[in-house]
mmCIF file of C-alpha atoms in Angstrom:
data_model
loop_
_atom_site.group_PDB
_atom_site.id
_atom_site.type_symbol
_atom_site.label_atom_id
_atom_site.label_comp_id
_atom_site.label_asym_id
_atom_site.label_seq_id
_atom_site.Cartn_x
_atom_site.Cartn_y
_atom_site.Cartn_z
ATOM 1 C CA MET A 230 -3.944 -28.857 -10.999
ATOM 2 C CA LYS A 231 -0.093 -28.999 -11.424
ATOM 3 C CA ASP A 232 -0.150 -25.670 -13.633
ATOM 4 C CA LYS A 233 -2.291 -23.803 -10.738
ATOM 5 C CA LEU A 234 0.520 -25.213 -8.059
ATOM 6 C CA GLU A 235 3.148 -23.399 -10.130
ATOM 7 C CA GLU A 236 1.558 -20.197 -10.919
ATOM 8 C CA ILE A 237 1.921 -19.949 -6.902
ATOM 9 C CA ASP A 238 5.289 -21.155 -7.340
ATOM 10 C CA SER A 239 6.097 -18.725 -8.996
ATOM 11 C CA VAL A 240 5.151 -15.749 -7.107
ATOM 12 C CA ASP A 241 8.557 -13.873 -5.466
ATOM 13 C CA GLY A 242 9.279 -15.738 -1.653
ATOM 14 C CA VAL A 243 7.289 -18.565 -2.931
ATOM 15 C CA LYS A 244 9.635 -21.562 -2.008
ATOM 16 C CA ALA A 245 7.320 -24.886 -2.858
ATOM 17 C CA SER A 246 3.951 -24.974 -2.698
ATOM 18 C CA PHE A 247 1.768 -28.685 -2.564
ATOM 19 C CA MET A 248 -2.118 -29.731 -2.086
ATOM 20 C CA PHE A 249 -2.943 -32.427 0.314
ATOM 21 C CA PHE A 250 -6.544 -34.391 -0.526
ATOM 22 C CA ASN A 251 -8.515 -35.365 2.771
ATOM 23 C CA ASP A 252 -7.769 -39.066 1.339
ATOM 24 C CA GLY A 253 -4.468 -37.794 1.653
ATOM 25 C CA GLU A 254 -2.972 -37.900 -1.866
ATOM 26 C CA LEU A 255 -0.558 -35.251 -2.325
ATOM 27 C CA VAL A 256 0.261 -33.518 -5.766
ATOM 28 C CA TYR A 257 3.655 -31.018 -6.034
ATOM 29 C CA ASN A 258 5.149 -29.592 -8.594
ATOM 30 C CA LYS A 259 9.096 -30.175 -6.650
ATOM 31 C CA LEU A 260 10.188 -30.393 -3.727
ATOM 32 C CA ALA A 261 11.548 -27.207 -1.564
ATOM 33 C CA PRO A 262 15.083 -27.481 -0.605
ATOM 34 C CA GLY A 263 15.822 -29.958 2.237
ATOM 35 C CA LEU A 264 12.553 -31.718 1.860
ATOM 36 C CA ASP A 265 10.913 -34.374 0.306
ATOM 37 C CA ALA A 266 7.793 -36.066 -0.064
ATOM 38 C CA GLU A 267 7.391 -37.532 3.369
ATOM 39 C CA ILE A 268 8.121 -33.936 5.174
ATOM 40 C CA TYR A 269 5.210 -32.527 2.781
ATOM 41 C CA GLN A 270 3.100 -35.270 4.575
ATOM 42 C CA GLU A 271 3.832 -35.022 7.759
ATOM 43 C CA ILE A 272 3.221 -31.089 7.410
ATOM 44 C CA ALA A 273 -0.101 -31.810 5.582
ATOM 45 C CA LYS A 274 -0.842 -33.748 8.340
ATOM 46 C CA ASP A 275 -0.337 -31.537 11.255
ATOM 47 C CA VAL A 276 -2.214 -28.585 9.088
ATOM 48 C CA VAL A 277 -5.440 -30.725 8.885
ATOM 49 C CA GLN A 278 -5.403 -31.945 11.667
ATOM 50 C CA MET A 279 -4.866 -28.096 12.799
ATOM 51 C CA ALA A 280 -7.940 -27.449 10.932
ATOM 52 C CA ALA A 281 -10.341 -30.471 12.099
ATOM 53 C CA ILE A 282 -9.846 -28.846 15.227
ATOM 54 C CA PHE A 283 -10.987 -25.432 14.853
ATOM 55 C CA ASP A 284 -13.743 -27.355 12.301
ATOM 56 C CA ARG A 285 -14.543 -29.204 15.488
ATOM 57 C CA LEU A 286 -14.589 -25.687 17.423
ATOM 58 C CA GLY A 287 -17.335 -24.568 14.642
ATOM 59 C CA SER A 288 -14.500 -21.809 13.646
ATOM 60 C CA HIS A 289 -14.379 -22.089 9.957
ATOM 61 C CA ILE A 290 -10.799 -20.699 9.286
ATOM 62 C CA HIS A 291 -9.587 -21.014 5.677
ATOM 63 C CA GLU A 292 -6.262 -19.445 5.934
ATOM 64 C CA TYR A 293 -3.853 -20.206 8.504
ATOM 65 C CA ASP A 294 -0.570 -17.933 8.127
ATOM 66 C CA LEU A 295 2.184 -20.087 10.398
ATOM 67 C CA LYS A 296 4.732 -17.665 11.068
ATOM 68 C CA TYR A 297 8.811 -19.401 12.269
ATOM 69 C CA GLU A 298 11.750 -18.320 11.832
ATOM 70 C CA ASN A 299 12.756 -18.895 9.123
ATOM 71 C CA GLY A 300 10.063 -18.389 7.414
ATOM 72 C CA ARG A 301 6.327 -19.095 6.852
ATOM 73 C CA VAL A 302 3.873 -21.685 6.055
ATOM 74 C CA PHE A 303 0.412 -20.831 4.375
ATOM 75 C CA ALA A 304 -2.059 -22.915 4.395
ATOM 76 C CA TYR A 305 -5.812 -22.845 2.687
ATOM 77 C CA THR A 306 -8.282 -25.277 3.803
ATOM 78 C CA GLN A 307 -11.024 -25.651 1.345
ATOM 79 C CA ASN A 308 -13.356 -28.572 1.813
ATOM 80 C CA ASN A 309 -12.040 -31.534 0.870
ATOM 81 C CA TYR A 310 -8.452 -30.300 0.102
ATOM 82 C CA ASN A 311 -5.989 -28.130 1.503
ATOM 83 C CA ILE A 312 -3.400 -26.098 -0.438
ATOM 84 C CA ILE A 313 -0.060 -25.267 1.627
ATOM 85 C CA ILE A 314 2.826 -23.012 0.453
ATOM 86 C CA LEU A 315 6.330 -22.570 2.010
ATOM 87 C CA CYS A 316 7.651 -18.952 2.312
ATOM 88 C CA ASN A 317 10.516 -16.948 3.107
ATOM 89 C CA PRO A 318 9.527 -14.865 6.010
ATOM 90 C CA GLU A 319 9.700 -11.346 3.361
ATOM 91 C CA VAL A 320 6.669 -12.885 1.098
ATOM 92 C CA SER A 321 4.272 -10.614 -0.289
ATOM 93 C CA VAL A 322 1.424 -12.011 1.542
ATOM 94 C CA ALA A 323 -1.469 -9.853 -0.988
ATOM 95 C CA MET A 324 -0.085 -11.588 -4.359
ATOM 96 C CA LEU A 325 -0.255 -14.910 -2.389
ATOM 97 C CA ARG A 326 -3.140 -14.555 -1.665
ATOM 98 C CA LEU A 327 -4.358 -12.969 -4.592
ATOM 99 C CA THR A 328 -2.900 -15.805 -6.926
ATOM 100 C CA VAL A 329 -4.215 -18.272 -4.323
ATOM 101 C CA ASN A 330 -7.338 -17.105 -4.603
ATOM 102 C CA VAL A 331 -7.482 -17.058 -8.728
ATOM 103 C CA ALA A 332 -5.495 -20.521 -8.350
ATOM 104 C CA ILE A 333 -8.871 -22.054 -6.308
ATOM 105 C CA ALA A 334 -11.612 -20.324 -8.458
ATOM 106 C CA ASP A 335 -9.911 -21.544 -11.238
ATOM 107 C CA LEU A 336 -9.429 -25.584 -9.590
ATOM 108 C CA GLU A 337 -12.905 -25.423 -8.520
ATOM 109 C CA ALA A 338 -14.385 -24.599 -11.945
ATOM 110 C CA ASP A 339 -12.525 -27.321 -13.712
ATOM 111 C CA LYS A 340 -14.984 -30.139 -14.280
ATOM 112 C CA LYS A 341 -11.598 -32.970 -13.463
ATOM 113 C CA PHE A 342 -10.645 -31.253 -10.570
ATOM 114 C CA GLN A 343 -14.682 -30.769 -9.523
ATOM 115 C CA LYS A 344 -14.641 -35.048 -10.067
ATOM 116 C CA ARG A 345 -11.872 -35.668 -8.365
ATOM 117 C CA THR A 346 -12.987 -33.796 -5.442
ATOM 118 C CA SER A 347 -16.524 -35.043 -5.813
ATOM 119 C CA LYS A 348 -15.868 -38.804 -4.283
ATOM 120 C CA ILE A 349 -13.845 -37.246 -0.886
ATOM 121 C CA GLU A 350 -15.002 -36.657 1.800
ATOM 122 C CA THR A 351 -15.284 -33.222 3.655
ATOM 123 C CA SER A 352 -15.119 -34.111 7.346
ATOM 124 C CA ARG A 353 -11.688 -34.546 8.318
ATOM 125 C CA ARG A 354 -12.876 -36.060 11.377
ATOM 126 C CA SER A 355 -10.436 -38.812 10.800
ATOM 127 C CA TYR A 356 -7.322 -37.189 11.290
ATOM 128 C CA LEU A 357 -8.507 -36.609 14.971
ATOM 129 C CA VAL A 358 -8.372 -40.077 15.842
ATOM 130 C CA ARG A 359 -5.537 -41.134 18.557
ATOM 131 C CA SER A 360 -3.976 -43.965 15.866
ATOM 132 C CA ASN A 361 -3.017 -40.831 13.536
ATOM 133 C CA MET A 362 -1.729 -38.547 16.613
ATOM 134 C CA ASP A 363 1.078 -37.913 19.070
ATOM 135 C CA PRO A 364 0.704 -38.115 22.322
ATOM 136 C CA GLU A 365 1.030 -34.220 23.120
ATOM 137 C CA SER A 366 -2.275 -33.693 19.968
ATOM 138 C CA TRP A 367 -3.993 -36.311 21.699
ATOM 139 C CA THR A 368 -3.969 -33.898 24.444
ATOM 140 C CA LEU A 369 -5.481 -31.355 23.312
ATOM 141 C CA VAL A 370 -8.005 -32.788 21.012
ATOM 142 C CA GLU A 371 -9.217 -34.769 24.235
ATOM 143 C CA THR A 372 -9.266 -30.396 26.057
ATOM 144 C CA VAL A 373 -11.055 -29.775 23.329
ATOM 145 C CA ASN A 374 -13.930 -32.335 22.995
ATOM 146 C CA MET B 37 -15.263 21.338 19.238
ATOM 147 C CA SER B 38 -17.256 21.731 16.410
ATOM 148 C CA ASN B 39 -16.135 21.141 13.032
ATOM 149 C CA VAL B 40 -18.319 21.999 9.779
ATOM 150 C CA LEU B 41 -15.553 21.388 7.183
ATOM 151 C CA SER B 42 -13.927 18.288 7.145
ATOM 152 C CA GLY B 43 -12.969 15.347 4.986
ATOM 153 C CA SER B 44 -10.473 13.716 2.986
ATOM 154 C CA LEU B 45 -7.495 15.253 1.149
ATOM 155 C CA ALA B 46 -7.344 13.321 -1.055
ATOM 156 C CA TYR B 47 -10.952 15.071 -2.993
ATOM 157 C CA ILE B 48 -9.878 18.654 -2.250
ATOM 158 C CA GLU B 49 -7.001 20.516 -2.516
ATOM 159 C CA VAL B 50 -5.266 22.661 0.715
ATOM 160 C CA ILE B 51 -5.600 25.180 -1.624
ATOM 161 C CA ASN B 52 -8.867 25.492 -2.744
ATOM 162 C CA ILE B 53 -10.454 24.803 1.131
ATOM 163 C CA LEU B 54 -8.804 27.751 1.936
ATOM 164 C CA LYS B 55 -10.529 30.202 -1.245
ATOM 165 C CA LEU B 56 -14.131 28.138 0.159
ATOM 166 C CA LEU B 57 -13.067 29.867 3.636
ATOM 167 C CA VAL B 58 -11.757 32.996 2.252
ATOM 168 C CA SER B 59 -14.658 34.493 0.222
ATOM 169 C CA GLY B 60 -17.045 33.189 3.229
ATOM 170 C CA ASP B 61 -15.159 35.688 5.537
ATOM 171 C CA ARG B 62 -14.741 33.187 8.571
ATOM 172 C CA ASP B 63 -12.551 32.865 11.274
ATOM 173 C CA GLY B 64 -11.582 29.750 12.464
ATOM 174 C CA ARG B 65 -8.655 27.249 12.406
ATOM 175 C CA LEU B 66 -8.102 24.877 9.419
ATOM 176 C CA LEU B 67 -6.630 21.850 10.632
ATOM 177 C CA LEU B 68 -4.576 19.113 8.590
ATOM 178 C CA GLN B 69 -3.147 15.888 9.164
ATOM 179 C CA LYS B 70 -0.887 13.544 7.566
ATOM 180 C CA GLU B 71 -1.615 10.285 8.757
ATOM 181 C CA GLU B 72 1.163 8.315 7.996
ATOM 182 C CA HIS B 73 3.549 10.290 9.900
ATOM 183 C CA GLN B 74 1.338 11.703 11.970
ATOM 184 C CA GLU B 75 2.356 15.428 11.215
ATOM 185 C CA THR B 76 -0.540 17.878 11.488
ATOM 186 C CA GLY B 77 -0.655 21.606 10.624
ATOM 187 C CA GLU B 78 -2.533 24.807 11.416
ATOM 188 C CA ILE B 79 -4.487 27.412 9.212
ATOM 189 C CA TYR B 80 -5.930 30.193 11.410
ATOM 190 C CA LEU B 81 -8.402 32.845 9.603
ATOM 191 C CA SER B 82 -9.654 35.816 11.030
ATOM 192 C CA GLY B 83 -12.828 37.615 9.171
ATOM 193 C CA GLY B 84 -11.353 35.844 6.207
ATOM 194 C CA ARG B 85 -8.296 36.914 6.177
ATOM 195 C CA ILE B 86 -5.193 34.316 6.476
ATOM 196 C CA ILE B 87 -3.501 35.294 9.459
ATOM 197 C CA HIS B 88 -0.991 32.858 10.711
ATOM 198 C CA ALA B 89 0.001 29.306 9.864
ATOM 199 C CA LEU B 90 2.087 26.710 11.316
ATOM 200 C CA CYS B 91 4.143 23.321 10.457
ATOM 201 C CA GLY B 92 6.639 21.414 12.148
ATOM 202 C CA ASN B 93 9.501 23.980 12.532
ATOM 203 C CA TYR B 94 7.502 26.594 9.839
ATOM 204 C CA LEU B 95 5.421 29.328 11.280
ATOM 205 C CA GLY B 96 3.654 32.231 8.531
ATOM 206 C CA GLU B 97 4.317 32.229 5.352
ATOM 207 C CA PRO B 98 6.631 28.785 5.003
ATOM 208 C CA ALA B 99 4.244 26.922 7.047
ATOM 209 C CA PHE B 100 1.582 27.940 4.502
ATOM 210 C CA PHE B 101 3.555 26.772 1.335
ATOM 211 C CA GLU B 102 4.503 23.818 2.541
ATOM 212 C CA LEU B 103 1.124 22.719 3.754
ATOM 213 C CA ILE B 104 -0.496 23.596 0.338
ATOM 214 C CA LEU B 105 1.317 20.793 -0.959
ATOM 215 C CA TRP B 106 -0.546 18.230 1.376
ATOM 216 C CA ASN B 107 -2.326 15.693 -0.866
ATOM 217 C CA HIS B 108 -3.302 13.533 1.343
ATOM 218 C CA GLY B 109 -4.545 12.972 4.774
ATOM 219 C CA LYS B 110 -7.204 14.872 6.298
ATOM 220 C CA PHE B 111 -8.785 18.410 7.056
ATOM 221 C CA ALA B 112 -10.690 19.824 9.805
ATOM 222 C CA PHE B 113 -12.294 23.721 9.844
ATOM 223 C CA ASP B 114 -12.925 24.356 13.381
ATOM 224 C CA PRO B 115 -14.360 27.980 13.561
ATOM 225 C CA GLU B 116 -14.018 28.343 16.878
ATOM 226 C CA GLU B 117 -10.338 27.687 17.086
ATOM 227 C CA THR B 118 -8.992 31.401 17.077
ATOM 228 C CA THR B 119 -5.435 32.741 17.776
ATOM 229 C CA ALA B 120 -4.656 36.337 18.953
ATOM 230 C CA GLN B 121 -1.220 35.685 17.218
ATOM 231 C CA LYS B 122 -0.074 36.718 13.349
ATOM 232 C CA THR B 123 2.527 35.391 11.780
ATOM 233 C CA ILE B 124 1.485 36.290 8.605
ATOM 234 C CA GLU B 125 1.431 39.969 7.234
ATOM 235 C CA LYS B 126 0.845 39.693 3.429
ATOM 236 C CA ASP B 127 -2.270 40.318 2.089
ATOM 237 C CA THR B 128 -4.472 36.817 1.652
ATOM 238 C CA GLY B 129 -5.530 37.782 -2.610
ATOM 239 C CA THR B 130 -2.240 37.766 -2.791
ATOM 240 C CA LEU B 131 -1.103 34.752 -1.198
ATOM 241 C CA LEU B 132 -3.211 33.064 -2.316
ATOM 242 C CA SER B 133 -2.283 33.692 -5.788
ATOM 243 C CA GLU B 134 1.136 33.013 -4.699
ATOM 244 C CA GLY B 135 0.223 29.686 -3.550
ATOM 245 C CA THR B 136 -1.506 28.939 -6.503
ATOM 246 C CA GLN B 137 1.585 29.097 -8.724
ATOM 247 C CA HIS B 138 3.226 27.112 -5.970
ATOM 248 C CA TYR B 139 0.926 24.147 -5.670
ATOM 249 C CA GLN B 140 0.934 23.904 -9.467
ATOM 250 C CA ALA B 141 4.870 24.356 -9.700
ATOM 251 C CA TRP B 142 4.617 21.396 -7.465
ATOM 252 C CA GLN B 143 2.695 19.243 -9.536
ATOM 253 C CA LYS B 144 4.895 20.037 -12.192
ATOM 254 C CA ILE B 145 7.716 18.679 -10.189
ATOM 255 C CA CYS B 146 6.198 15.668 -8.150
ATOM 256 C CA HIS B 147 6.243 13.347 -11.010
ATOM 257 C CA ILE B 148 10.252 12.953 -10.653
ATOM 258 C CA ILE B 149 10.575 14.528 -6.540
ATOM 259 C CA PRO B 150 7.123 12.358 -4.858
ATOM 260 C CA SER B 151 8.629 12.908 -1.658
ATOM 261 C CA PHE B 152 10.382 15.554 0.275
ATOM 262 C CA ARG B 153 12.566 12.544 1.964
ATOM 263 C CA ILE B 154 14.045 11.039 -0.460
ATOM 264 C CA ARG B 155 17.848 11.371 -0.399
ATOM 265 C CA PHE B 156 19.545 12.731 -3.321
ATOM 266 C CA LYS B 157 23.162 12.730 -4.954
ATOM 267 C CA LYS B 158 25.709 14.479 -6.775
ATOM 268 C CA THR B 159 26.459 12.125 -10.103
ATOM 269 C CA GLY B 160 30.012 14.471 -10.779
ATOM 270 C CA GLN B 161 28.552 15.026 -13.914
ATOM 271 C CA GLU B 162 29.788 18.749 -15.669
ATOM 272 C CA PRO B 163 26.685 20.810 -16.345
ATOM 273 C CA PRO B 164 25.380 20.774 -19.458
ATOM 274 C CA PRO B 165 26.653 23.441 -21.969
ATOM 275 C CA ASN B 166 22.852 24.843 -22.496
ATOM 276 C CA VAL B 167 22.351 24.788 -18.619
ATOM 277 C CA LYS B 168 23.206 28.102 -17.219
ATOM 278 C CA LEU B 169 22.989 27.289 -12.942
ATOM 279 C CA LYS B 170 22.362 29.908 -10.782
ATOM 280 C CA GLY B 171 23.756 31.195 -7.309
ATOM 281 C CA LYS B 172 21.046 28.983 -5.306
ATOM 282 C CA ASP B 173 21.301 26.392 -7.453
ATOM 283 C CA TRP B 174 24.727 25.482 -7.092
ATOM 284 C CA GLU B 175 24.057 26.295 -3.223
ATOM 285 C CA VAL B 176 21.995 23.369 -3.551
ATOM 286 C CA LEU B 177 24.127 21.289 -5.424
ATOM 287 C CA ASN B 178 27.166 21.632 -3.207
ATOM 288 C CA THR B 179 25.489 20.343 -0.265
ATOM 289 C CA LEU B 180 25.360 17.134 -1.888
ATOM 290 C CA GLU B 181 29.170 17.320 -1.816
ATOM 291 C CA ALA B 182 29.329 15.636 1.906
ATOM 292 C CA GLY B 183 26.726 12.999 0.700
ATOM 293 C CA GLU B 184 23.679 11.955 -0.251
ATOM 294 C CA LEU B 185 20.889 14.498 1.269
ATOM 295 C CA SER B 186 16.530 14.902 1.066
ATOM 296 C CA VAL B 187 14.925 17.707 -0.220
ATOM 297 C CA THR B 188 13.660 18.697 3.727
ATOM 298 C CA GLU B 189 17.378 18.047 5.011
ATOM 299 C CA ILE B 190 19.057 20.043 2.027
ATOM 300 C CA ALA B 191 15.952 23.040 3.010
ATOM 301 C CA ASP B 192 17.361 22.998 6.346
ATOM 302 C CA LYS B 193 20.753 23.715 5.696
ATOM 303 C CA LEU B 194 20.319 26.436 3.274
ATOM 304 C CA ASN B 195 17.041 27.770 5.599
ATOM 305 C CA THR B 196 14.763 27.526 2.017
ATOM 306 C CA ARG B 197 11.416 26.598 1.589
ATOM 307 C CA GLU B 198 11.610 22.491 0.779
ATOM 308 C CA ILE B 199 9.042 23.636 -2.700
ATOM 309 C CA GLU B 200 12.061 26.131 -3.674
ATOM 310 C CA VAL B 201 15.379 23.083 -2.954
ATOM 311 C CA ALA B 202 12.385 20.011 -4.881
ATOM 312 C CA THR B 203 12.453 22.613 -8.611
ATOM 313 C CA ILE B 204 16.272 23.295 -8.247
ATOM 314 C CA MET B 205 16.249 19.187 -7.654
ATOM 315 C CA ALA B 206 14.333 18.693 -10.197
ATOM 316 C CA ALA B 207 16.165 20.816 -12.567
ATOM 317 C CA LEU B 208 19.263 19.600 -11.459
ATOM 318 C CA MET B 209 18.274 16.184 -12.528
ATOM 319 C CA GLU B 210 17.100 16.773 -15.142
ATOM 320 C CA ALA B 211 20.202 18.146 -15.903
ATOM 321 C CA GLY B 212 22.069 15.242 -15.288
ATOM 322 C CA LEU B 213 23.405 16.785 -12.124
ATOM 323 C CA ALA B 214 21.993 15.150 -9.332
ATOM 324 C CA ASP B 215 20.183 11.447 -8.484
ATOM 325 C CA ILE B 216 18.703 9.565 -6.701
ATOM 326 C CA GLY B 217 21.160 8.268 -4.029
ATOM 327 C CA ALA B 218 21.477 4.474 -3.022
ATOM 328 C CA SER B 219 20.292 5.198 0.627
ATOM 329 C CA GLY B 220 17.181 7.156 -1.023
ATOM 330 C CA LYS B 221 16.128 4.178 -3.445
ATOM 331 C CA PRO B 222 14.527 1.653 -1.713
ATOM 332 C CA VAL B 223 12.439 4.395 -0.355
ATOM 333 C CA MET B 224 11.540 5.628 -4.117
ATOM 334 C CA LYS B 225 9.683 2.943 -4.702
ATOM 335 C CA GLU B 226 8.162 2.885 -8.927
ATOM 336 C CA VAL B 227 4.888 4.366 -8.964
ATOM 337 C CA VAL B 228 1.931 3.560 -10.886
ATOM 338 C CA SER B 229 1.284 5.351 -14.056
ATOM 339 C CA SER B 230 -1.776 7.258 -14.521
ATOM 340 C CA ASN B 231 -2.944 4.927 -17.035
ATOM 341 C CA PHE B 232 -3.160 1.587 -14.577
ATOM 342 C CA PHE B 233 -5.804 3.707 -12.707
ATOM 343 C CA SER B 234 -7.976 4.596 -15.518
ATOM 344 C CA ASN B 235 -7.997 0.864 -16.979
ATOM 345 C CA LEU B 236 -8.561 0.062 -13.350
ATOM 346 C CA GLU B 237 -11.178 2.438 -12.693
ATOM 347 C CA ASN B 238 -12.902 1.373 -15.803
ATOM 348 C CA GLU B 239 -13.059 -2.342 -14.995
ATOM 349 C CA LEU B 240 -14.268 -1.587 -11.368
ATOM 350 C CA VAL B 241 -17.200 1.063 -12.589
ATOM 351 C CA GLN B 242 -18.543 -2.745 -14.934
ATOM 352 C CA ILE B 243 -18.029 -4.170 -11.677
ATOM 353 C CA ILE B 244 -19.699 -2.395 -8.975
ATOM 354 C CA GLY B 245 -20.792 1.107 -10.676
ATOM 355 C CA PRO B 246 -20.098 4.743 -10.364
ATOM 356 C CA VAL B 247 -18.985 4.563 -6.911
ATOM 357 C CA ALA B 248 -15.407 2.264 -8.224
ATOM 358 C CA SER B 249 -13.559 5.971 -7.989
ATOM 359 C CA ILE B 250 -14.022 6.803 -4.880
ATOM 360 C CA ILE B 251 -13.200 3.219 -3.810
ATOM 361 C CA ILE B 252 -10.193 3.048 -5.267
ATOM 362 C CA ASP B 253 -9.419 6.567 -3.873
ATOM 363 C CA ASP B 254 -10.348 5.594 0.098
ATOM 364 C CA VAL B 255 -7.946 2.246 -0.225
ATOM 365 C CA ILE B 256 -5.274 4.426 -1.962
ATOM 366 C CA GLU B 257 -5.628 6.692 1.432
ATOM 367 C CA GLY B 258 -5.277 3.791 3.924
ATOM 368 C CA PHE B 259 -2.188 3.149 2.606
ATOM 369 C CA GLY B 260 -1.433 6.756 2.876
ATOM 370 C CA GLU B 261 -0.769 7.034 -0.275
ATOM 371 C CA THR B 262 -2.265 9.210 -3.661
ATOM 372 C CA ARG B 263 -3.098 8.024 -7.601
ATOM 373 C CA ILE B 264 0.447 9.868 -8.639
ATOM 374 C CA SER B 265 2.616 8.768 -5.393
ATOM 375 C CA PHE B 266 1.200 4.990 -5.500
ATOM 376 C CA PRO B 267 4.279 2.513 -5.107
ATOM 377 C CA LYS B 268 3.894 -0.469 -7.884
ATOM 378 C CA ASP B 269 4.733 -2.960 -5.013
ATOM 379 C CA LYS B 270 2.105 -2.085 -3.273
ATOM 380 C CA ILE B 271 -0.625 -3.285 -5.844
ATOM 381 C CA PRO B 272 -1.066 -6.306 -5.008
ATOM 382 C CA SER B 273 -2.792 -5.504 -1.385
ATOM 383 C CA LEU B 274 -4.649 -2.599 -3.285
ATOM 384 C CA VAL B 275 -6.568 -5.069 -5.464
ATOM 385 C CA GLU B 276 -7.179 -6.604 -2.193
ATOM 386 C CA GLY B 277 -8.037 -3.550 -0.605
ATOM 387 C CA ILE B 278 -10.719 -3.433 -3.629
ATOM 388 C CA SER B 279 -11.296 -6.786 -3.791
ATOM 389 C CA ASN B 280 -12.746 -6.452 0.002
ATOM 390 C CA GLU B 281 -15.653 -3.710 -1.064
ATOM 391 C CA ILE B 282 -17.285 -6.388 -3.880
ATOM 392 C CA TYR B 283 -19.477 -8.300 -1.996
ATOM 393 C CA ASP B 284 -20.433 -10.712 -4.375
ATOM 394 C CA PRO B 285 -17.445 -13.670 -5.055
ATOM 395 C CA ALA B 286 -18.185 -13.990 -8.311
ATOM 396 C CA LYS B 287 -17.607 -10.569 -9.289
ATOM 397 C CA GLN B 288 -14.647 -10.529 -6.583
ATOM 398 C CA VAL B 289 -13.220 -13.370 -7.887
ATOM 399 C CA ALA B 290 -13.699 -12.071 -12.010
ATOM 400 C CA PHE B 291 -12.265 -8.933 -10.132
ATOM 401 C CA GLN B 292 -8.814 -10.341 -9.276
ATOM 402 C CA GLN B 293 -8.212 -12.924 -11.755
ATOM 403 C CA LEU B 294 -8.467 -9.868 -14.055
ATOM 404 C CA MET B 295 -6.561 -7.337 -11.771
ATOM 405 C CA LEU B 296 -3.778 -10.640 -11.633
ATOM 406 C CA LYS B 297 -3.119 -11.249 -15.406
ATOM 407 C CA LYS B 298 -3.076 -7.185 -15.112
ATOM 408 C CA ILE B 299 -0.098 -7.236 -12.196
ATOM 409 C CA LYS B 300 1.793 -9.714 -14.213
ATOM 410 C CA SER B 301 2.185 -8.017 -17.171
ATOM 411 C CA LEU B 302 3.385 -4.756 -15.274
ATOM 412 C CA HIS B 303 6.235 -6.763 -14.752
#
């Protein structure tokens, strides 16, 4: 898994990437400057909640491109895991997408990875419970309901 | 408008379209359009004779000689569009023959000067002893005294055709007297070798069959480029564009895996 993250990290403009399984496990190679594992968890939780809301709306989106003033965050949400990539604004999106597609294909062909993910629930619903959300997000979820 | 002949310049040269229209004694207008700059050009025929051409600020023969070099974009021939204007007096046979020579001359230098918009600078070196510069060569070189200029800008200054300036500039570069300027460098991207496209095509033929070449050219054209001028840094986007045309997900990933390796080997 880490070797695949390393390949993603090697794309020009990528600061760091990490994987977040739906059961809460976080896998990463390196931390982006100024960030720690706790912040990775927070980012991952936000991404999964966002994906869970879209799942509920019936839109199964697999690629999210979140643009910020000083960077971009790409999130690739698969059935039971998510790849989150922190980038500079000028990252080559086509190269990144190509690398991620190949990394996902390699991961999913890997027996160990298949074994690991087979035990994880594919639904992200548990991330949309009130205890897991801040009041603002919860209000949004209630609107969707 | 009733186009009887239209298509992409990626597949047929302007000069060959004209030869076809001339041999058919056609009347009408050949409209050419470069997509990326929204530039257009027109060549009019009457009874199979080329009588009028316009392109930007050029009219007549200069416009004709500019337009025959266009190798990407679209063309459309409309037999109902005629004109009373006559800006070309030269015999059409002679014009086509000169046009063919110009096109061939351009093909020889386009790997050195892939665009008329790239800026050049003087290197400051003395001409090597085996290089004898003519008056026009000095004129072109001297325009670079004041700073970096593109072929288009030099042609405007000297009131000369771009192809003539480009040919001289290519010779000056080969003699080490001119080089691509700093402001031109970001525009002058490293281009993909023809070898890369042969490999790409061979791989794609294995996956999707004989339409591979058409798909590659369509995607390239979508970027407003040609195989000759395609920049290296756009390869990932090219691969992505071609991948989208492969409908079998397993074959799509196999193609991406292969291309990712090739891209990495280019660096």
